Amino acid sequence: MTQEELFKKLVAHCKEYGFIFPSSEIYDGLGAVYDYGQNGVELKNNIKRYWWDSMVKLHENIVGIDAAIFMHPKTWEASGHVAAFNDPLIDNKDSKKRYRADVLIEDWIAKQDEKIAKEVEKARKRFGESFNEAQYRSTSPRVLETAAKRDEVHKRYADAMNANDLTELRQIILDCEIACPISGTRNWTDVRQFNLMFSTQMGSTAEGASTIYLRPETAQGIFVNYLNVQKTARMKIPFGIAQIGKAFRNEIVARQFIFRMREFEQMEMQFFVQPGTEMEWWRRWKDIRMAWHRALGFGDDNYRFHDHEKLAHYANAATDIEYNFPFGFKEVEGIHSRTDFDLGRHQQYSGKKIQYFDPERGESYVPYVVETSIGVDRMFLQIMSAAYTEEKLEGGEERVVLRIPPQLAPTKVAVMPLVKKDGLPEVAQKIIDTLKYDHNVAYDEKDSIGKRYRRQDAIGTPFCVTVDHQTLEDNTVTVRHRDTMAQERIPIDALPAMVDGEVSFRKLFKKLGL
Ligand code: GAP
């Protein structure tokens, strides 16, 4: 199965098992907008809890807020989003399809890497055990030629993005002979800038109404509350403010399911530091955030840092944490050193002094900011991509299992009476009553036990508990484990401790070393 086929299956699975539905589907959906179903919302809430607690509970110097989506329009002038929150877009004149010029070029660069990887694989098969990959990569004329072409385009692209040179971006597309995937032609328009913010009117009359924006990032809600929080919580630098909330972007190209959405959710933390210490903190937060991802156990090699080619208008250093999705390594989280840009600009635009008096240095300054910013939905897709597994079982049977970390799984335990009689359903209900105050527990009495196990595997439930006739005699049940499918007999009284031990966030948090 190719990675593309796998991804299609994952998308279908998300719908079939109540994780994600297209928004307003009865009206054929709305581009790049999605709804979370009964299982999706539980997983999403657990992701948010993992993030929130790791920030706010595990760091004494981080507090949380929940700011409004609508903000004073001046916020977005000050932040630079009105002037600079743009993507370069280009249209194909034949198909009338719109693309992001930067994405077309980045895809072309990624294709060169794929070409090289294919060459290497072919050679590996040809040479067998004596194959020396490093030597092949540095001597094969075909690999060297492709790599040189890639590097040249890469440099031109980075320079063009940094200089905002739209003519050069178009020229790169022409020089690389990039064709529209729909029409197959290279009949391109000029490249234009497109602002990604959604706007609407606030106020009841047309004359009295003012244009306001749906926030494209949650961060600004933190910046405008910097003084409120610092004063009321008596925070001392360095300290952080965390927030989870919706953000909106009128994305030109909405692709790859929930990877790029027009309405999405962010988990952002702004960490305020003394000027001059920001690089040290930026590196520290890179490590902390990478450890948070790796603690989930999806394989350290599936994550990497990718430094930005083009720094956003507010940053002096920026890196992405990328995950190896079925469609390649892509950004899940950004860690940005935002300098004093945001607070400085809000000070300027509002006329209010936004400074910190540092008692140790005996002076006031505008703090510098290191930001960690991750999309809830993208994290959701990362987890689903990593967790979705198709397995062949003994006897030729197959199962789909979601190997979601138990702490994040939507349902923790499914309790199943072997048969719907002889008092077994009543015992099952009693077990649910002892677990339900702490965990999401499901009851299932329909179909064979095998089918019931498959249903729970498909939504990632870590434990299935079967109540049978022996239970009536000795108060024991069979616990079946999702990943190993191993079964064990344990006393009902031992269930709560066993479940707690596996699904408690404590185990995950301990891995973070905070
Ligand atoms: N405050 C900084 C900021 O917003 P960003 O790199 O534009 O930085 C941060 O976004 C994270 O938000 C990304 O790493 C990604 O996880 C998520 N994100 C951004 N745009 C998104 C979109 N259109 N759909 C889903 N998630 C998105």
XYZ file of N, CA and C in Angstrom, residues 230-355:
378
model
N 0.703 40.191 34.087
C 1.960 40.385 34.848
C 1.666 41.039 36.197
N 0.732 42.037 36.159
C 0.446 42.759 37.405
C -0.413 41.929 38.347
N -1.511 41.353 37.819
C -2.453 40.681 38.732
C -1.894 39.356 39.251
N -1.037 38.716 38.469
C -0.456 37.453 38.946
C 0.926 37.694 39.566
N 1.364 38.937 39.564
C 2.679 39.344 40.094
C 3.795 38.441 39.546
N 3.791 38.325 38.219
C 4.778 37.461 37.569
C 6.117 38.193 37.447
N 7.180 37.401 37.595
C 8.528 37.980 37.435
C 9.175 37.359 36.206
N 9.826 38.180 35.420
C 10.502 37.665 34.223
C 11.661 36.751 34.617
N 11.870 35.575 34.020
C 11.121 35.060 32.870
C 9.808 34.391 33.284
N 8.746 34.652 32.510
C 7.486 33.960 32.769
C 6.712 33.807 31.459
N 5.691 32.927 31.502
C 4.952 32.651 30.272
C 3.451 32.770 30.452
N 2.761 33.033 29.337
C 1.291 33.024 29.326
C 0.865 32.059 28.223
N -0.021 31.121 28.608
C -0.445 30.082 27.660
C -1.914 30.294 27.287
N -2.268 29.854 26.095
C -3.664 29.981 25.667
C -3.981 28.919 24.610
N -5.220 28.418 24.683
C -5.717 27.531 23.621
C -6.952 28.190 23.031
N -7.017 28.275 21.711
C -8.220 28.879 21.144
C -8.241 28.811 19.637
N -9.404 29.199 19.096
C -9.598 29.143 17.642
C -8.825 30.247 16.931
N -8.384 29.931 15.716
C -7.779 30.919 14.831
C -8.338 30.675 13.436
N -8.286 31.704 12.596
C -8.930 31.625 11.274
C -7.990 32.170 10.203
N -7.863 31.437 9.120
C -7.040 31.918 8.004
C -7.714 31.529 6.698
N -7.802 32.498 5.795
C -8.421 32.226 4.502
C -7.374 31.577 3.593
N -7.007 30.351 3.904
C -5.926 29.658 3.194
C -6.266 29.536 1.702
N -5.285 29.811 0.865
C -5.503 29.718 -0.583
C -5.633 28.258 -0.982
N -4.680 27.488 -0.510
C -4.700 26.074 -0.858
C -5.040 25.296 0.396
N -6.186 24.657 0.382
C -6.573 23.850 1.534
C -6.405 22.404 1.115
N -5.415 21.762 1.715
C -5.113 20.401 1.274
C -4.900 19.504 2.457
N -4.824 18.217 2.147
C -4.427 17.229 3.151
C -5.295 17.277 4.401
N -6.628 17.270 4.125
C -7.555 17.019 5.218
C -7.435 18.118 6.273
N -7.208 17.759 7.544
C -7.157 18.804 8.570
C -5.759 19.396 8.737
N -4.864 19.117 7.789
C -3.522 19.686 7.909
C -3.577 21.208 7.748
N -4.308 21.666 6.750
C -4.423 23.115 6.528
C -5.899 23.474 6.468
N -6.385 24.115 7.517
C -7.817 24.419 7.611
C -8.033 25.934 7.600
N -9.279 26.308 7.371
C -9.585 27.752 7.415
C -10.016 28.165 8.822
N -10.586 27.230 9.557
C -10.873 27.454 10.982
C -10.157 26.352 11.735
N -9.283 26.723 12.660
C -8.518 25.709 13.383
C -8.241 26.189 14.797
N -7.552 25.370 15.543
C -7.312 25.723 16.937
C -5.811 25.719 17.209
N -5.363 26.693 17.972
C -3.940 26.764 18.307
C -3.723 26.620 19.808
N -2.549 26.118 20.167
C -2.117 26.101 21.565
C -0.813 26.895 21.565
N -0.864 28.087 22.139
C 0.305 28.970 22.052
C 0.752 29.401 23.440
N 2.054 29.550 23.577
C 2.607 30.026 24.834
C 3.646 31.083 24.503
N 3.475 32.257 25.098
C 4.434 33.347 24.903
C 5.257 33.462 26.182
N 6.560 33.359 26.033
C 7.457 33.357 27.188
C 8.252 34.653 27.179
N 8.088 35.465 28.232
C 8.672 36.810 28.279
C 10.022 36.762 28.991
N 11.044 37.258 28.313
C 12.411 37.136 28.851
C 13.155 38.471 28.769
N 14.278 38.492 29.490
C 15.146 39.670 29.451
C 15.781 39.789 28.062
N 15.845 41.012 27.480
C 16.516 41.147 26.175
C 17.942 40.603 26.262
N 18.348 39.902 25.234
C 19.709 39.345 25.222
C 19.754 37.894 25.669
N 18.664 37.434 26.324
C 18.655 36.030 26.766
C 17.761 35.184 25.859
N 17.208 35.825 24.816
C 16.166 35.138 24.046
C 16.675 33.898 23.300
N 17.906 33.949 22.829
C 18.404 32.792 22.067
C 18.577 31.567 22.973
N 19.042 31.833 24.184
C 19.194 30.749 25.163
C 17.822 30.118 25.458
N 16.820 30.985 25.644
C 15.466 30.468 25.926
C 14.858 29.762 24.719
N 15.161 30.310 23.551
C 14.641 29.710 22.319
C 15.155 28.272 22.202
N 16.457 28.090 22.473
C 17.029 26.736 22.411
C 16.423 25.844 23.494
N 16.217 26.429 24.676
C 15.649 25.655 25.776
C 14.240 25.185 25.419
N 13.436 26.096 24.841
C 12.066 25.715 24.494
C 12.031 24.716 23.334
N 12.999 24.785 22.443
C 13.076 23.766 21.370
C 13.198 22.386 22.005
N 14.090 22.278 22.990
C 14.310 20.974 23.640
C 13.063 20.515 24.400
N 12.461 21.454 25.138
C 11.284 21.079 25.945
C 10.155 20.585 25.030
N 9.947 21.296 23.936
C 8.833 20.934 23.049
C 9.112 19.620 22.305
N 10.361 19.431 21.914
C 10.675 18.169 21.221
C 10.453 16.997 22.175
N 10.823 17.174 23.446
C 10.637 16.096 24.433
C 9.147 15.784 24.600
N 8.314 16.820 24.554
C 6.849 16.651 24.681
C 6.323 15.757 23.547
N 6.799 16.005 22.343
C 6.352 15.190 21.193
C 6.854 13.750 21.336
N 8.153 13.637 21.639
C 8.755 12.296 21.655
C 8.196 11.425 22.763
N 7.721 12.049 23.842
C 7.185 11.270 24.978
C 5.992 10.414 24.549
N 5.373 10.754 23.436
C 4.205 9.982 22.988
C 4.594 8.622 22.418
N 5.881 8.465 22.140
C 6.377 7.139 21.773
C 6.157 6.726 20.324
N 6.064 7.700 19.419
C 5.866 7.347 18.011
C 7.187 7.224 17.244
N 8.308 7.219 17.961
C 9.610 7.012 17.292
C 10.338 8.329 17.119
N 11.489 8.455 17.785
C 12.230 9.729 17.753
C 12.614 10.141 16.338
N 12.872 9.162 15.463
C 13.321 9.496 14.102
C 12.216 10.132 13.265
N 10.995 10.041 13.739
C 9.894 10.621 12.963
C 9.716 12.118 13.204
N 10.591 12.696 14.026
C 10.523 14.140 14.276
C 11.847 14.766 13.875
N 11.764 15.998 13.398
C 13.010 16.729 13.137
C 12.740 18.232 13.231
N 13.808 18.995 13.418
C 13.698 20.455 13.383
C 13.920 20.916 11.953
N 13.240 21.981 11.595
C 13.485 22.583 10.283
C 13.507 24.098 10.465
N 14.688 24.688 10.312
C 14.790 26.139 10.497
C 14.143 26.866 9.327
N 13.520 28.007 9.618
C 12.801 28.739 8.559
C 13.758 29.372 7.551
N 13.372 29.293 6.270
C 14.125 29.979 5.205
C 13.859 31.479 5.320
N 12.557 31.762 5.517
C 12.164 33.167 5.553
C 11.572 33.442 6.917
N 12.167 34.378 7.631
C 11.652 34.675 8.969
C 10.422 35.564 8.855
N 9.414 35.283 9.709
C 8.221 36.125 9.735
C 8.641 37.532 10.138
N 7.719 38.493 9.895
C 8.108 39.892 10.099
C 8.502 40.193 11.545
N 8.130 39.309 12.488
C 8.384 39.603 13.904
C 9.567 38.811 14.489
N 10.182 37.913 13.717
C 11.090 36.938 14.345
C 12.565 37.197 14.063
N 13.442 36.834 15.023
C 14.883 36.824 14.730
C 15.459 35.400 14.743
N 14.615 34.418 15.047
C 14.998 33.004 14.903
C 13.705 32.203 14.906
N 13.660 31.152 14.107
C 12.427 30.354 14.057
C 12.736 28.964 13.558
N 12.105 27.992 14.196
C 12.262 26.619 13.723
C 10.907 25.929 13.797
N 10.739 24.898 12.986
C 9.531 24.077 13.063
C 9.906 22.713 13.610
N 8.988 22.118 14.368
C 9.112 20.684 14.646
C 8.273 20.008 13.575
N 8.923 19.162 12.791
C 8.209 18.474 11.708
C 8.017 17.000 12.065
N 6.906 16.461 11.595
C 6.638 15.037 11.782
C 6.592 14.353 10.413
N 6.970 13.105 10.415
C 7.003 12.343 9.166
C 5.595 11.805 8.832
N 4.755 12.686 8.265
C 3.387 12.319 7.877
C 3.427 11.366 6.677
N 2.303 10.711 6.346
C 2.298 9.871 5.140
C 2.627 10.679 3.881
N 2.466 12.010 3.941
C 2.812 12.832 2.774
C 4.139 13.567 2.978
N 4.980 13.043 3.867
C 6.331 13.597 4.060
C 6.462 14.368 5.364
N 7.701 14.827 5.643
C 7.942 15.610 6.860
C 7.264 16.974 6.725
N 6.377 17.285 7.659
C 5.686 18.583 7.609
C 5.579 19.180 9.010
N 5.408 20.493 9.024
C 5.360 21.244 10.298
C 4.170 20.870 11.175
N 4.479 20.663 12.461
C 3.415 20.484 13.450
C 3.411 21.677 14.403
N 4.612 22.180 14.688
C 4.731 23.235 15.694
C 5.829 24.212 15.303
N 5.649 25.475 15.672
C 6.695 26.472 15.432
C 7.220 27.013 16.749
N 8.537 27.246 16.805
C 9.133 27.856 17.997
C 9.863 29.100 17.511
N 9.352 30.252 17.929
C 9.807 31.510 17.338
C 10.358 32.453 18.395
N 11.460 33.080 18.061
C 11.961 34.151 18.911
C 11.408 35.438 18.313
N 10.442 36.066 18.982
C 9.686 37.186 18.393
C 10.243 38.532 18.792
N 11.384 38.560 19.436
C 12.034 39.791 19.926
C 11.043 40.627 20.756
N 11.215 41.981 20.697
C 10.252 42.843 21.403
C 9.272 43.436 20.407
N 9.202 42.788 19.224
C 8.385 43.350 18.143
C 6.944 43.597 18.586
N 6.283 42.561 19.104
C 4.841 42.681 19.362
C 4.540 43.672 20.495
N 5.229 43.488 21.637
C 4.954 44.398 22.757
C 5.355 45.822 22.388
N 6.462 45.951 21.666
C 6.939 47.274 21.242
C 5.908 47.954 20.349
N 5.373 47.205 19.419
C 4.383 47.793 18.493
C 3.081 48.124 19.220
N 2.650 47.267 20.141
C 1.416 47.581 20.878
C 1.626 48.809 21.761
N 2.830 48.965 22.272
C 3.149 50.156 23.063
C 3.012 51.390 22.180
N 3.566 51.275 20.975
C 3.540 52.398 20.035
C 2.107 52.725 19.582
N 1.336 51.702 19.207
C -0.001 51.933 18.643
C -1.025 52.311 19.710
N -0.849 51.831 20.942
C -1.848 52.111 21.981
C -1.476 53.352 22.789
N -0.210 53.722 22.728
C 0.235 54.855 23.541
C 0.372 54.493 25.017
N 0.235 53.210 25.359
C 0.368 52.785 26.768
C 1.776 52.200 26.975
N 2.331 52.469 28.118
C 3.674 51.950 28.393
C 3.573 50.449 28.695
N 4.203 49.631 27.877
C 4.168 48.175 28.129
C 5.593 47.738 28.449
N 5.938 47.834 29.704
C 7.322 47.535 30.093
C 7.347 46.737 31.384
